[in-house]
Short mmCIF file of C-alpha atoms in Angstrom, two decimals:
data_model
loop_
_atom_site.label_atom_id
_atom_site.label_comp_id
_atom_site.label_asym_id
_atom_site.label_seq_id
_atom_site.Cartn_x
_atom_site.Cartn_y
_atom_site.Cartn_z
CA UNK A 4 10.54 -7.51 27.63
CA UNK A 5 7.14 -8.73 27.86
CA UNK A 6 4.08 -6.46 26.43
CA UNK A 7 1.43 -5.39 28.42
CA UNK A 8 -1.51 -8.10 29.33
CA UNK A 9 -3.99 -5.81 27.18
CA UNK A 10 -2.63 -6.75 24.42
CA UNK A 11 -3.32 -10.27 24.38
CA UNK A 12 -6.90 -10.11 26.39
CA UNK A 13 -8.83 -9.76 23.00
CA UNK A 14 -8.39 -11.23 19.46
CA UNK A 15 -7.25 -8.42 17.07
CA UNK A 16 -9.10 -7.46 13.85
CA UNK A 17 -6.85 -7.41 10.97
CA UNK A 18 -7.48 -3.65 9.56
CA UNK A 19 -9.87 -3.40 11.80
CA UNK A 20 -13.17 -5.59 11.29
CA UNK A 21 -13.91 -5.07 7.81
CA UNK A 22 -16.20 -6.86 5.55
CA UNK A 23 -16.26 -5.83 1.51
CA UNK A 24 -19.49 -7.82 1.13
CA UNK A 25 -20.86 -5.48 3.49
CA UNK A 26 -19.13 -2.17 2.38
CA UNK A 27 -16.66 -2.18 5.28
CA UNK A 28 -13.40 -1.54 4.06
CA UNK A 29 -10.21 -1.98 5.63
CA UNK A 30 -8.35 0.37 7.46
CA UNK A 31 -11.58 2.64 7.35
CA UNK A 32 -13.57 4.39 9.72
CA UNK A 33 -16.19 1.31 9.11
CA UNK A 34 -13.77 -1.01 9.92
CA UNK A 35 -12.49 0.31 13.05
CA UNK A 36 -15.85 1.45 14.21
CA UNK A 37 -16.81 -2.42 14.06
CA UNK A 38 -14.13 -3.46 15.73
CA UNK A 39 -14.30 -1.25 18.69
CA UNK A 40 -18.39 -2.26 18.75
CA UNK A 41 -17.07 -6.22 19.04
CA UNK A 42 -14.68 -4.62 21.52
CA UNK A 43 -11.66 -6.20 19.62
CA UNK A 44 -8.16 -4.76 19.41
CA UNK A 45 -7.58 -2.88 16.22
CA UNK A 46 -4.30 -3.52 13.99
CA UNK A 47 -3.98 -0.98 11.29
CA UNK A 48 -1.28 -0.01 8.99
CA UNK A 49 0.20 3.57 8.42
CA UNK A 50 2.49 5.30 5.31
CA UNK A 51 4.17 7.99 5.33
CA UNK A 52 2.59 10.85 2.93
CA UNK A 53 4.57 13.07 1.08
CA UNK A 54 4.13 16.00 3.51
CA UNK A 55 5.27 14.39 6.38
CA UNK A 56 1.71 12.63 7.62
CA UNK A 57 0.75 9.38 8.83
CA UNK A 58 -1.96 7.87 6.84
CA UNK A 59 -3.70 5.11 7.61
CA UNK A 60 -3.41 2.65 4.86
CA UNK A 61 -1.64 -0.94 3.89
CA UNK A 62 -0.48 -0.93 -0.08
CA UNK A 63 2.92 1.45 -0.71
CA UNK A 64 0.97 1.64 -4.26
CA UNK A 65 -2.70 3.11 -4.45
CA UNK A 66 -5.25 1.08 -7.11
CA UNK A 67 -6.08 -1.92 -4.96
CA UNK A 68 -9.09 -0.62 -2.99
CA UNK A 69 -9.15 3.34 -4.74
CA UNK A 70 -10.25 4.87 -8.06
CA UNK A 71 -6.76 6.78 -8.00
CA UNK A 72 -3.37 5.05 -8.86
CA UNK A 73 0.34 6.16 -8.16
CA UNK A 74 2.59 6.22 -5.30
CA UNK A 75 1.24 6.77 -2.08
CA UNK A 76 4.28 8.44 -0.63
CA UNK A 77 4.16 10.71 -3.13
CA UNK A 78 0.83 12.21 -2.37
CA UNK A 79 -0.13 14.74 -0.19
CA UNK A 80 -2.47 13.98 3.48
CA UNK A 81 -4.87 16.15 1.60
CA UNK A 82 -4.61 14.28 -2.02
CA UNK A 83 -4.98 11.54 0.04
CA UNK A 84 -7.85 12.54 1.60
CA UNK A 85 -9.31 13.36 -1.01
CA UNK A 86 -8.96 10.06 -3.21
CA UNK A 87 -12.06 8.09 -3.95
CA UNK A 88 -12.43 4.31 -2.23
CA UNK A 89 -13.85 2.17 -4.91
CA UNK A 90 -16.83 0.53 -2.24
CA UNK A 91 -17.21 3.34 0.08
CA UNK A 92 -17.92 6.70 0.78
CA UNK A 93 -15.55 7.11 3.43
CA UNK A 94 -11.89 8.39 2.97
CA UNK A 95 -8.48 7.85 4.02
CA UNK A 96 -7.59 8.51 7.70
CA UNK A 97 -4.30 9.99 9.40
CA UNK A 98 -3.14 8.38 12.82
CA UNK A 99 -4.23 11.29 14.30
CA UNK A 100 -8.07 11.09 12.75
CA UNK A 101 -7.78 7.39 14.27
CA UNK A 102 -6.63 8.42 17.61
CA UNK A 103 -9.62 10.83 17.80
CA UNK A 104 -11.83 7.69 17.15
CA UNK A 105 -10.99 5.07 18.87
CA UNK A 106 -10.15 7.52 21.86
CA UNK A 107 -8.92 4.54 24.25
CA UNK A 108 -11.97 2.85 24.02
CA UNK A 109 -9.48 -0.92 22.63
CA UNK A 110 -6.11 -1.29 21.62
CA UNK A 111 -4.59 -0.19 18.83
CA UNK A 112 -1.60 -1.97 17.24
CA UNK A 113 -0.10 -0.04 14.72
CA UNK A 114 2.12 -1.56 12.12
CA UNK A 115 4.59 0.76 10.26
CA UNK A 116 4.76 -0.03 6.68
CA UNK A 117 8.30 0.89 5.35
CA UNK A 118 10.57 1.42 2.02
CA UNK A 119 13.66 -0.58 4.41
CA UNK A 120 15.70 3.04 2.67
CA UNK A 121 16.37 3.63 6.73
CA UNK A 122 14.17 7.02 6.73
CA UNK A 123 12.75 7.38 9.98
CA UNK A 124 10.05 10.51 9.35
CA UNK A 125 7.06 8.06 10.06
CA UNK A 126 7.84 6.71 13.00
CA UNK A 127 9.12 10.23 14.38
CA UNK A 128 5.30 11.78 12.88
CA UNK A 129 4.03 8.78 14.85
CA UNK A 130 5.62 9.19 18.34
CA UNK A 131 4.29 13.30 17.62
CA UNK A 132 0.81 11.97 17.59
CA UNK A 133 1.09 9.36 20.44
CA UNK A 134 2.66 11.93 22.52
CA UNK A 135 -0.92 13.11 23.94
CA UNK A 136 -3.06 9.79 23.40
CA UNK A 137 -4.00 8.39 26.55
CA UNK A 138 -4.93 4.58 25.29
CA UNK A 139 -3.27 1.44 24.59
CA UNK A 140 -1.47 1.38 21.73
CA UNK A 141 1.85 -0.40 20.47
CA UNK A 142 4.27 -0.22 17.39
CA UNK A 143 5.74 -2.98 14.93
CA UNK A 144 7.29 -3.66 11.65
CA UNK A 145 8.38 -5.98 9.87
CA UNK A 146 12.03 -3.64 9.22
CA UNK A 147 14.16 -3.67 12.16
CA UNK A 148 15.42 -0.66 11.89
CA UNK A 149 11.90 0.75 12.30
CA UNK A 150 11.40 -1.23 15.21
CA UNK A 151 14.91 -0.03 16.75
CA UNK A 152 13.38 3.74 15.70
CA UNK A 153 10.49 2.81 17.84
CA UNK A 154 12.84 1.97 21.08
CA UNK A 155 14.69 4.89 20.35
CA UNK A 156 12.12 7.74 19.48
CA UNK A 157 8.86 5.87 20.96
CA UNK A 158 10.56 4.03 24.48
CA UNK A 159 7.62 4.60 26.71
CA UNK A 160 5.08 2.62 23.90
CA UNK A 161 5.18 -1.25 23.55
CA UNK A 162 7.08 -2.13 20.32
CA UNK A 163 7.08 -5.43 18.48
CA UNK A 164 8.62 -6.69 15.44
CA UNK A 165 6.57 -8.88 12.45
CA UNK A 166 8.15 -11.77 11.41
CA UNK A 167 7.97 -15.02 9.73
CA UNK A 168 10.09 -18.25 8.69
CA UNK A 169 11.40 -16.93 5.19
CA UNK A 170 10.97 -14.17 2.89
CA UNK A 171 11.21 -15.72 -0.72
CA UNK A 172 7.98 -14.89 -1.74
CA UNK A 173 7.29 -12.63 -4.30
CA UNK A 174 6.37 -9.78 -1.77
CA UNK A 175 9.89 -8.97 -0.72
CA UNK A 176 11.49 -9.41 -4.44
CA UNK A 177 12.64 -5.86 -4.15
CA UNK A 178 14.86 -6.26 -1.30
CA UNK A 179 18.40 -7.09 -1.26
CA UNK A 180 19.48 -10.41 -0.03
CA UNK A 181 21.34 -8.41 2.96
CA UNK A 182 18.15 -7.07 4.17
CA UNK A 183 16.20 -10.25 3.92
CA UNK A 184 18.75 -12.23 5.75
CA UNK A 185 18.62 -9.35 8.77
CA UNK A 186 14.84 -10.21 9.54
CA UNK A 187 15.75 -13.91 9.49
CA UNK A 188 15.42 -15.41 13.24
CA UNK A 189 14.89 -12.80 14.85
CA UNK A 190 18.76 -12.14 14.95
CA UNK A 191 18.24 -8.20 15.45
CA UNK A 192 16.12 -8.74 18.52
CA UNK A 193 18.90 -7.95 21.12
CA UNK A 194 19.32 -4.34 19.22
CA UNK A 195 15.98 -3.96 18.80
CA UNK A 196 14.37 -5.49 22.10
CA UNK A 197 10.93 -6.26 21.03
CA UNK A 198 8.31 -6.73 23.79
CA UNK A 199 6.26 -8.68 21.69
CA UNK A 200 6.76 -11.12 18.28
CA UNK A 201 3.98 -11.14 15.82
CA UNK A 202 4.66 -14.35 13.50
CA UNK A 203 3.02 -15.99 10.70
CA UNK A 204 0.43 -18.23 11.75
CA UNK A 205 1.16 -21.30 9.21
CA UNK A 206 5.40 -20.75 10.01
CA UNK A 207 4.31 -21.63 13.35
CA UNK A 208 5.78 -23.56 15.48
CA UNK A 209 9.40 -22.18 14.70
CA UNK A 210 12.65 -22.07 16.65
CA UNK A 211 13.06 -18.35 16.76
CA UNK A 212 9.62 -17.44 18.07
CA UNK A 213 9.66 -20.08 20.84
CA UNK A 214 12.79 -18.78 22.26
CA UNK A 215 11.38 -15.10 22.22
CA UNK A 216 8.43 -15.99 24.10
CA UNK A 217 9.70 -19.10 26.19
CA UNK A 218 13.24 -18.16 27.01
CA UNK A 219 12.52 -13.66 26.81
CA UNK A 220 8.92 -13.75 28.02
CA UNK A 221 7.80 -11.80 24.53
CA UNK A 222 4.14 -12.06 23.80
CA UNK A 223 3.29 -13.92 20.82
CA UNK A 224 0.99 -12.95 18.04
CA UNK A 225 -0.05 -15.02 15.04
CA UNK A 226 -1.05 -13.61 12.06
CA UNK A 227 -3.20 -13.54 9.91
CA UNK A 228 -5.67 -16.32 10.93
CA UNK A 229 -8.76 -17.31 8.77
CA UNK A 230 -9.52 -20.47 8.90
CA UNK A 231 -10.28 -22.74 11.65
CA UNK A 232 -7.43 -24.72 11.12
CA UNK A 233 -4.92 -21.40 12.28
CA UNK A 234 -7.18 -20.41 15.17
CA UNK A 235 -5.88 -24.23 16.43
CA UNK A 236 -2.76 -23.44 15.82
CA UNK A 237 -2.21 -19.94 17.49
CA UNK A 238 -4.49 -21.69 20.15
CA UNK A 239 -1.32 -24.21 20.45
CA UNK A 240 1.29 -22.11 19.74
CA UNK A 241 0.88 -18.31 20.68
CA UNK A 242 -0.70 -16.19 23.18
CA UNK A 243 -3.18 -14.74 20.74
CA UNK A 244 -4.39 -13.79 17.22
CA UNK A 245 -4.45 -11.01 14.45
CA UNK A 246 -7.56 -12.75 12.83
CA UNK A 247 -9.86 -11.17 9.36
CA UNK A 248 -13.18 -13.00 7.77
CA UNK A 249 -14.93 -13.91 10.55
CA UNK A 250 -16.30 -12.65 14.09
CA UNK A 251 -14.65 -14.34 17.34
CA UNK A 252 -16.96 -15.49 19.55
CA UNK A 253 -16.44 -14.15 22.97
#
């Protein structure tokens, strides 16, 4: 159930390298560009649009980084496209503009953002487009069922599952208690069969992440480290890191 070794050979830039102070915004061409220059391995996030697309992007709700506002699922690849970035030129991307771009040259690790409403259309629109690609590249979510859609309609691509200690935080207010108690522990990983855990650097160490990677041989990621103080602790605790802010030196 382990992942391949590529995937923990190089540190892996958080939405790609980005850097706001220098117009480099996440998730865009800027970002991933960088990243494949430091020859890092590139985590991005993708939504589902309302046609059906997979667009490369992290917040369900546009207004963060873009001039427009509103739903992103409820936008079009085109609108999408089309949609003004408030410190760059450069537009939104679909997987399959990223695929084009990074063309094999470093891993991509590809996080599906989802509603947890059990609707499947992204990850089906993202095994379409990694059909054809010839590089690395590997699935996770923090839903399980999206990770279980990856086993079932991506099997020949690495999946993984994101994860962390709790999930009291104001992030996941708008789930039921039900589905926050399923991501708790792990508990879904004999459904889902992860090959590799990506955990929350500060929730490490924790029970249910040692026994994936100790007991299951799952690689362990730890995310999202910043400071020096998490680079010691992935360094003690996991096989290697999701890290944004600063360069890795080789």
């Amino acid at each position: 159930m382990r992942a391949p070794d590529w995937l923990t050979a190089r540190p892996v830039a958080h939405r790609g390298l980005h850097d706001i102070s220098r117009g480099i915004v996440e998730n865009m061409p800027g970002a991933v560009q960088a990243a494949i220059a430091g020859n890092f391995s590139i985590e991005v996030d993708i939504q589902l649009s309302a046609d059906g697309e997979a667009m490369v992007h992290h917040d369900h709700a546009l207004g963060r980084l873009t001039e427009a506002t509103g739903d992103l699922v409820e936008k079009t690849a085109a609108e999408l496209r089309a949609i003004k970035f408030k410190a760059t030129d450069e537009r939104m991307m679909s997987l399959s503009d990223l695929c084009g771009m990074v063309a094999g040259r470093v891993p991509l690790v590809i996080e599906v953002k989802s509603h947890f409403d059990g609707d499947r259309k992204l990850v089906k629109r993202m095994a379409e487009v990694l059909a054809p690609y010839q590089g690395p590249a590997v699935g996770m979510s923090f839903d399980p069922d999206q990770v279980l859609a990856l086993r079932e309609l991506l099997p020949s691509r690495p999946r993984g599952i994101v994860a962390q200690r709790s999930y009291d935080d104001e992030y996941w207010a708008d789930l039921t208690q039900a589905q926050r108690d399923s991501m708790l522990y792990l508990r879904h990983g004999f459904q889902t069969q992860p090959h590799f855990i990506a955990y929350k650097v500060d929730h490490l160490p924790a029970p249910a992440p040692w026994i994936a990677r100790n007991v299951f041989g799952c690689a362990l990621l730890g995310w999202t480290v910043r400071t020096p103080e998490q680079r010691t602790r992935v360094g003690q605790y996991a096989d290697q890191m999701i890290f944004e802010g600063f360069v890795p030196q080789a």
